[in-house]
PDB file of C-alpha atoms in Angstrom:
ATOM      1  CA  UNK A  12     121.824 101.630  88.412  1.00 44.00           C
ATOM      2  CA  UNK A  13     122.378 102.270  92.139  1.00 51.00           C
ATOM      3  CA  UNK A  14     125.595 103.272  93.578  1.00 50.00           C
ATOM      4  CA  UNK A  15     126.961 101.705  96.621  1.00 56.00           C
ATOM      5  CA  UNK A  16     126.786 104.170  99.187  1.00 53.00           C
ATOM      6  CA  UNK A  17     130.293 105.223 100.700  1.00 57.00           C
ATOM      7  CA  UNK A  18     130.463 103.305 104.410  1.00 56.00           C
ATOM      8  CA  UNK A  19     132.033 106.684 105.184  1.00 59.00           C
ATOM      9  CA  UNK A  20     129.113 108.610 104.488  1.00 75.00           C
ATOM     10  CA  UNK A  21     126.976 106.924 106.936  1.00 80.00           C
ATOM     11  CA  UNK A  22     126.973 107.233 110.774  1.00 84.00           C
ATOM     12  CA  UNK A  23     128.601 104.425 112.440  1.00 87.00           C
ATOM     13  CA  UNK A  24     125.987 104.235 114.721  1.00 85.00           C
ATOM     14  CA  UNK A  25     123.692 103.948 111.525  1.00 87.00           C
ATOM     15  CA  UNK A  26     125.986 101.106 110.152  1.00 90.00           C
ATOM     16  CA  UNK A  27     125.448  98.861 113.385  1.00 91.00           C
ATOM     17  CA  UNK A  28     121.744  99.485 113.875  1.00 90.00           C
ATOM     18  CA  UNK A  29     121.568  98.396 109.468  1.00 92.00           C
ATOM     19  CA  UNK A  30     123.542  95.251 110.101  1.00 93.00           C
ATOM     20  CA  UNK A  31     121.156  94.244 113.220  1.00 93.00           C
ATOM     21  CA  UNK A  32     118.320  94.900 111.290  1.00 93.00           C
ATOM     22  CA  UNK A  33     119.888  93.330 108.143  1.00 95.00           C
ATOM     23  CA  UNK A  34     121.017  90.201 110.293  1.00 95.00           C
ATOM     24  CA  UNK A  35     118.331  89.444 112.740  1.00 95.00           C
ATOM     25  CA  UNK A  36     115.557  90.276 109.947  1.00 95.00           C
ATOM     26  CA  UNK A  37     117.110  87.475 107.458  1.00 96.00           C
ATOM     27  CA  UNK A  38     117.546  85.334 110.585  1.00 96.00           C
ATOM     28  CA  UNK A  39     113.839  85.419 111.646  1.00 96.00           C
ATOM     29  CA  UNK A  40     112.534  85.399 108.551  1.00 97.00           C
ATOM     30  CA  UNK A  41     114.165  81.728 107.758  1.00 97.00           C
ATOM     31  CA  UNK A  42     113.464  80.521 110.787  1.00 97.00           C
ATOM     32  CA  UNK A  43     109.591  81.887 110.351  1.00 97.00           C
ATOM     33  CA  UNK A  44     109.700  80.731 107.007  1.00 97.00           C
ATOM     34  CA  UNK A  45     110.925  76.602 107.334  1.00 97.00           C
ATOM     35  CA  UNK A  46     108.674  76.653 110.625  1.00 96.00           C
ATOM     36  CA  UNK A  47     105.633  77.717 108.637  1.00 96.00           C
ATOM     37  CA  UNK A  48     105.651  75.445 106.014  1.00 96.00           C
ATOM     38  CA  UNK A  49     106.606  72.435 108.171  1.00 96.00           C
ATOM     39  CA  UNK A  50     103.661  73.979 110.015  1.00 94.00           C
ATOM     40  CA  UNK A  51     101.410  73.900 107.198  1.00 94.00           C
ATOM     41  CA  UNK A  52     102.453  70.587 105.504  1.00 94.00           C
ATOM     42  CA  UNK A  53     101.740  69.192 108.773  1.00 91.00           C
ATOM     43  CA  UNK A  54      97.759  70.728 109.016  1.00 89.00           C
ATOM     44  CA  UNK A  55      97.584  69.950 105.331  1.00 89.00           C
ATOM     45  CA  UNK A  56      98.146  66.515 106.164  1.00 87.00           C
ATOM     46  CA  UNK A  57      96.261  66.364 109.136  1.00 81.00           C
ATOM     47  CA  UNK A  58      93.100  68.198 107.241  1.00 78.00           C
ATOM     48  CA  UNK A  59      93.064  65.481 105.129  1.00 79.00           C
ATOM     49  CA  UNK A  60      93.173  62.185 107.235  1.00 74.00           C
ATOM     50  CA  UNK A  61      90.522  63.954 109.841  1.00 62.00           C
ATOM     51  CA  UNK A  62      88.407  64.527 106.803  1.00 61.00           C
ATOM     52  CA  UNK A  63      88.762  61.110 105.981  1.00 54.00           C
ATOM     53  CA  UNK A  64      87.803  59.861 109.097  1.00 53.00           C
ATOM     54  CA  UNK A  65      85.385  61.755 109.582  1.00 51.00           C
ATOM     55  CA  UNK A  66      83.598  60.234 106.320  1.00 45.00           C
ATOM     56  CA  UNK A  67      84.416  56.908 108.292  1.00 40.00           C
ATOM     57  CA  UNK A  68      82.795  57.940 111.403  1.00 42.00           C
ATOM     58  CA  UNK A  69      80.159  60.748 111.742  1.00 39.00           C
ATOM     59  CA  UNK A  70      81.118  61.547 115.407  1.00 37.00           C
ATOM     60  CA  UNK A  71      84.755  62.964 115.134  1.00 43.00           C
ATOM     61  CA  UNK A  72      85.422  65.468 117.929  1.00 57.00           C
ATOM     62  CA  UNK A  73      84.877  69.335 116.677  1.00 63.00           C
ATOM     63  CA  UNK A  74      87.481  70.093 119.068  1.00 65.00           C
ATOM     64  CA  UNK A  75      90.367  69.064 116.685  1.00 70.00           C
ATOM     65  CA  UNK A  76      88.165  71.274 113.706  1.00 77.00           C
ATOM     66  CA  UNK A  77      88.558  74.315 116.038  1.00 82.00           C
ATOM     67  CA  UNK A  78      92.246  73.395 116.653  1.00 82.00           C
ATOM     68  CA  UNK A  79      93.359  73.510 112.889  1.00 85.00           C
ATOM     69  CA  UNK A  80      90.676  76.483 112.294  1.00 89.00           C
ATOM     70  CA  UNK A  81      93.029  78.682 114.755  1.00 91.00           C
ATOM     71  CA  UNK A  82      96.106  76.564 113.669  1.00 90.00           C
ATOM     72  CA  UNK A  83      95.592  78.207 110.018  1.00 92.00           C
ATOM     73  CA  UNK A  84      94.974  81.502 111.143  1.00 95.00           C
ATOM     74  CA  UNK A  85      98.022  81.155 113.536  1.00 95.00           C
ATOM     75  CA  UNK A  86      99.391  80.447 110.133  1.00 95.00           C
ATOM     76  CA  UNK A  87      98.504  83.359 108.089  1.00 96.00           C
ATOM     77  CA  UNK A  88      99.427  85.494 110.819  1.00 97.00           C
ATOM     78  CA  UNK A  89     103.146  83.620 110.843  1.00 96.00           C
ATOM     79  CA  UNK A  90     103.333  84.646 107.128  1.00 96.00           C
ATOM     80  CA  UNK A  91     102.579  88.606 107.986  1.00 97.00           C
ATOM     81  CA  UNK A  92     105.186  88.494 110.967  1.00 96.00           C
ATOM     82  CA  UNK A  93     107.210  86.791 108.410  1.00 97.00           C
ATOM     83  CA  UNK A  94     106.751  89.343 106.032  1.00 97.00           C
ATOM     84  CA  UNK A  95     107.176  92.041 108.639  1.00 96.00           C
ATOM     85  CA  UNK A  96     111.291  89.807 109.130  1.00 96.00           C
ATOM     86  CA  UNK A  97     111.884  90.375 105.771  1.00 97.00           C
ATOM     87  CA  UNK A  98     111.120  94.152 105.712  1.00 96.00           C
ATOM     88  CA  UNK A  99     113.286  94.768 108.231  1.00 95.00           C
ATOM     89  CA  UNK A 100     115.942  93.862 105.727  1.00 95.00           C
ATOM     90  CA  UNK A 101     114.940  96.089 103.727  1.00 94.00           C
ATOM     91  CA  UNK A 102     114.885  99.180 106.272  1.00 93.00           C
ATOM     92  CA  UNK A 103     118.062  97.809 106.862  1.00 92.00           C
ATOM     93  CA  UNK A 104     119.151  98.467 103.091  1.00 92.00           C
ATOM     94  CA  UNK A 105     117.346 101.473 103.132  1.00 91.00           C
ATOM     95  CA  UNK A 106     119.315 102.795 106.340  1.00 88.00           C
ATOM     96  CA  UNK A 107     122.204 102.497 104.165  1.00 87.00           C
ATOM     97  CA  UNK A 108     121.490 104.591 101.693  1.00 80.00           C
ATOM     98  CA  UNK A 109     123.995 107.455 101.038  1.00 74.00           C
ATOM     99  CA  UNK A 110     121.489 110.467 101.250  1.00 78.00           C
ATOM    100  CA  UNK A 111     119.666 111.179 104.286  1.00 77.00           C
ATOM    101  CA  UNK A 112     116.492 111.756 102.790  1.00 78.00           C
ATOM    102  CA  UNK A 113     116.342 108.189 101.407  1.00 81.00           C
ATOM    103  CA  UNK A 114     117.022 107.137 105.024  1.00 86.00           C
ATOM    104  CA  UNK A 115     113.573 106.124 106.973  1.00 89.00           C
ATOM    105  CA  UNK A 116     113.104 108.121 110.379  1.00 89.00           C
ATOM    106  CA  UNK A 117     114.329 106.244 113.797  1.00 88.00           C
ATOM    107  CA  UNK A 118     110.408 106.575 114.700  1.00 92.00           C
ATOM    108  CA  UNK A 119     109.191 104.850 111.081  1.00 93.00           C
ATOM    109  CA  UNK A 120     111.447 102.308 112.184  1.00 92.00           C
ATOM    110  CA  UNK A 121     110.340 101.720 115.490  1.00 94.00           C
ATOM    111  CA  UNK A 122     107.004 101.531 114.280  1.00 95.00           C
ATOM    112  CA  UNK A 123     107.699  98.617 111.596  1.00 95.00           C
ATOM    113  CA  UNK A 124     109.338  96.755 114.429  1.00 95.00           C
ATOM    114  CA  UNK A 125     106.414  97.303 117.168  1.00 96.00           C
ATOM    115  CA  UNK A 126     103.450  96.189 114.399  1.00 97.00           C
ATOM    116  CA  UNK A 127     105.881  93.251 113.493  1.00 96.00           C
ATOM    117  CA  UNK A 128     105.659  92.524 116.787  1.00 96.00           C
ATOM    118  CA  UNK A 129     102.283  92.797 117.499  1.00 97.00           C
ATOM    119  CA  UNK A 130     101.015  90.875 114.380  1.00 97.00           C
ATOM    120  CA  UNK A 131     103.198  87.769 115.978  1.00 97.00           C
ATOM    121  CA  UNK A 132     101.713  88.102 119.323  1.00 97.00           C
ATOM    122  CA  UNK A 133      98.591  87.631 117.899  1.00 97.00           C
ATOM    123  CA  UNK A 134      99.236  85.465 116.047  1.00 96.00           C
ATOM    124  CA  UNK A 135     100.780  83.288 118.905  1.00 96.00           C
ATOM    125  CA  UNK A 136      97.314  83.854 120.633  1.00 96.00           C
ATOM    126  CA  UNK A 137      95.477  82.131 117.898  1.00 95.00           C
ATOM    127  CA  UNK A 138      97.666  78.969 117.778  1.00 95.00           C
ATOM    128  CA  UNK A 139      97.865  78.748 121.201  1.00 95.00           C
ATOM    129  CA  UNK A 140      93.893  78.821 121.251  1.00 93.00           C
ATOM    130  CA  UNK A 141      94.269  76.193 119.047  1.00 91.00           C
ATOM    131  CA  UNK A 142      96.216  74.235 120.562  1.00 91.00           C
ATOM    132  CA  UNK A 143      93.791  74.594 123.498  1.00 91.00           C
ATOM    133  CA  UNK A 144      91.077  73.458 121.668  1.00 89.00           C
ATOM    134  CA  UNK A 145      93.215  70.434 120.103  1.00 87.00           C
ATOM    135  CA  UNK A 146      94.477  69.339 123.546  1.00 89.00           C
ATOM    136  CA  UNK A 147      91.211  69.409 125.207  1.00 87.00           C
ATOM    137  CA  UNK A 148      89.530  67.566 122.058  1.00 84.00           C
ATOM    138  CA  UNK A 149      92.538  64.839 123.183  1.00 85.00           C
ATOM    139  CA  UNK A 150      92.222  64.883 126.793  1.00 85.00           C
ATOM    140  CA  UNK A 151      88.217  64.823 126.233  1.00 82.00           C
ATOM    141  CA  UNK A 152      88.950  61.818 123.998  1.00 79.00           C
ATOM    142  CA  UNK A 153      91.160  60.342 126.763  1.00 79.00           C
ATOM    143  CA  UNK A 154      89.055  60.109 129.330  1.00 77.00           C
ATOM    144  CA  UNK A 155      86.188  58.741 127.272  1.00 72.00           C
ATOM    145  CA  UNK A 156      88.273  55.768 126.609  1.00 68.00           C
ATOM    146  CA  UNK A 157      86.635  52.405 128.713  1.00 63.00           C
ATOM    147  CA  UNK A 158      89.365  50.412 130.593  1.00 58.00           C
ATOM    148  CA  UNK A 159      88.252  46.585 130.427  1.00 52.00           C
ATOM    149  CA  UNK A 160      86.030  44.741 127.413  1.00 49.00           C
ATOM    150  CA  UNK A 161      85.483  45.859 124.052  1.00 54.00           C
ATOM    151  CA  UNK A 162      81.933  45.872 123.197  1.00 50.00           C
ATOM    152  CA  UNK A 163      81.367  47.972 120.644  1.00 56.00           C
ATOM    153  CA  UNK A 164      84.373  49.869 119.218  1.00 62.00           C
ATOM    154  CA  UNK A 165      83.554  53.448 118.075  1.00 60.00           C
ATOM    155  CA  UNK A 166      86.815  54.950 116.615  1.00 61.00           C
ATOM    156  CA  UNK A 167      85.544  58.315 117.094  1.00 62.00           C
ATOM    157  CA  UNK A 168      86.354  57.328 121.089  1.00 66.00           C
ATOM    158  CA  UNK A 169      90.238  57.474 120.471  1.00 72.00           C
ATOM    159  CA  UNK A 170      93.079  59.696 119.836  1.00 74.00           C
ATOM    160  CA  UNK A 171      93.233  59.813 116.246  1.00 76.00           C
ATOM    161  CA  UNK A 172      97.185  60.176 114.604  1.00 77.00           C
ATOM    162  CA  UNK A 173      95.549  63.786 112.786  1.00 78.00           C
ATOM    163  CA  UNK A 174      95.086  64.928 116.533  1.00 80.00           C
ATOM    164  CA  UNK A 175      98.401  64.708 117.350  1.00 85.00           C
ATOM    165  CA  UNK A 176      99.507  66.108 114.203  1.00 86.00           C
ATOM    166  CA  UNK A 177      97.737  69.320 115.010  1.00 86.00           C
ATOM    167  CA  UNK A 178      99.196  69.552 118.057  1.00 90.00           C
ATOM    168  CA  UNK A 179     102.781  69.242 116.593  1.00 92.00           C
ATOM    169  CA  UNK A 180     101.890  71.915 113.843  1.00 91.00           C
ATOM    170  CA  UNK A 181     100.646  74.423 116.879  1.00 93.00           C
ATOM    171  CA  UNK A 182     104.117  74.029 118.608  1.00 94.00           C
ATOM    172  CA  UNK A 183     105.641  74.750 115.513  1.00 95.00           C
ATOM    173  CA  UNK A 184     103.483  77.679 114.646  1.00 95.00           C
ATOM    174  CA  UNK A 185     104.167  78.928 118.605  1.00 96.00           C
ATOM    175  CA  UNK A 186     107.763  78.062 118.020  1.00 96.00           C
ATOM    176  CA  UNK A 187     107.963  80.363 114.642  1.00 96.00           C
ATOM    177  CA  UNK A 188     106.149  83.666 116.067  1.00 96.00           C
ATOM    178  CA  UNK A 189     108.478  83.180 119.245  1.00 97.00           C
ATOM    179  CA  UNK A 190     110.937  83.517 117.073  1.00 96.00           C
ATOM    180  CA  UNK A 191     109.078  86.692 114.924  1.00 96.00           C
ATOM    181  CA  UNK A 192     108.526  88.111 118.955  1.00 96.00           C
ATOM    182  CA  UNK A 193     112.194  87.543 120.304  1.00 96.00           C
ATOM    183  CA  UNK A 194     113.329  89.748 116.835  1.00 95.00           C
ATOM    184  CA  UNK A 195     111.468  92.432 117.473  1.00 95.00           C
ATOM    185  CA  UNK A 196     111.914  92.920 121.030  1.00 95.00           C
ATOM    186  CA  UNK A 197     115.537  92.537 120.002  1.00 95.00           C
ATOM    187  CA  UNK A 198     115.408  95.147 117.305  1.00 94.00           C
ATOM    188  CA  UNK A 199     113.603  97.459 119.235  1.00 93.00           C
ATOM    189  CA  UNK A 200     115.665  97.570 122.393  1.00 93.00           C
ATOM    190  CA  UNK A 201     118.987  97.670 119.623  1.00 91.00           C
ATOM    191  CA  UNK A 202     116.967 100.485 117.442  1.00 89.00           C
ATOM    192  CA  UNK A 203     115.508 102.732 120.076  1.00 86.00           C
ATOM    193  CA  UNK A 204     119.042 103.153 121.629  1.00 79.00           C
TER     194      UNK A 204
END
């Protein structure tokens, strides 16, 4: 069984840089977390009432297909950048470790923190491409839309509820690796001090 290391032991300077790591990691990795799954209850949802309607109606937009194609792998990239928020609670337990050879390096750090970082900026690229292509599926949709009689009514024409739902799961999925990006940049500025 592990001992608690002594606080004494440990650089003061070492003790603040563990609870910022320890706090802001456990922070962003909730935060990551609920958004995600809201995130992907929301495509999952949306998935299945465009697939419906698509059975309904053979000319459904691919724009809104390409929208939750980069809104998943937005996704999957919010779960590594979420992963990446929950190791840095564990450098953050390992910086507190009573022997300095169980301690990871300032530059091993650093480097965590800049490929957590990069994982959620690309990630934020991919759901904002998707929300690109949802938006422009919408707007597309939008302007297709005949002011006056209704002749005949092609639902395929209008903004569909799934549409929209995509778009909400994108600003959630930008909202979460915003979150995963504002950590890092955090951590490294408080780290490389």
């Amino acid at each position: 069984m592990r001992e608690k290391p002594d606080a004494s032991s440990i650089p003061p300077a070492l003790q603040r840089v563990a609870i910022t790591l320890r706090t802001i990691g456990g922070i962003s990795f909730w935060l990551q977390l609920v958004l995600g799954v809201i995130s992907g209850v929301i495509l999952i949802f949306a998935s299945f009432s465009s697939s419906f309607g698509r059975q309904a109606n053979q000319t459904a937009s691919q724009g809104t297909g390409f929208g939750i194609f980069f809104a998943l792998c937005g996704l999957v990239t919010l779960g590594v950048g979420a992963y990446f928020a929950f190791r840095y609670t564990r450098i953050a337990r390992e910086l507190r470790a009573s022997s300095a050879a169980g301690r990871p390096s300032k530059a091993k750090t650093l480097d965590t923190i800049r490929l957590g970082l990069i994982v959620n900026m690309v990630g934020m690229l991919l759901t904002i491409l998707g929300a690109f292509a949802t938006i422009g599926s919408i707007l597309a949709k939008s302007f297709s839309q005949f002011q006056g009689a209704l002749t005949a009514i092609d639902p395929g024409r209008f903004v569909q509820p799934a549409d929209l739902f995509v778009v909400q799961a994108n600003t959630n999925t930008i909202a979460a690796h915003f979150v995963g990006i504002a950590a890092s940049l955090w951590l490294f500025n408080r780290v490389n001090r």
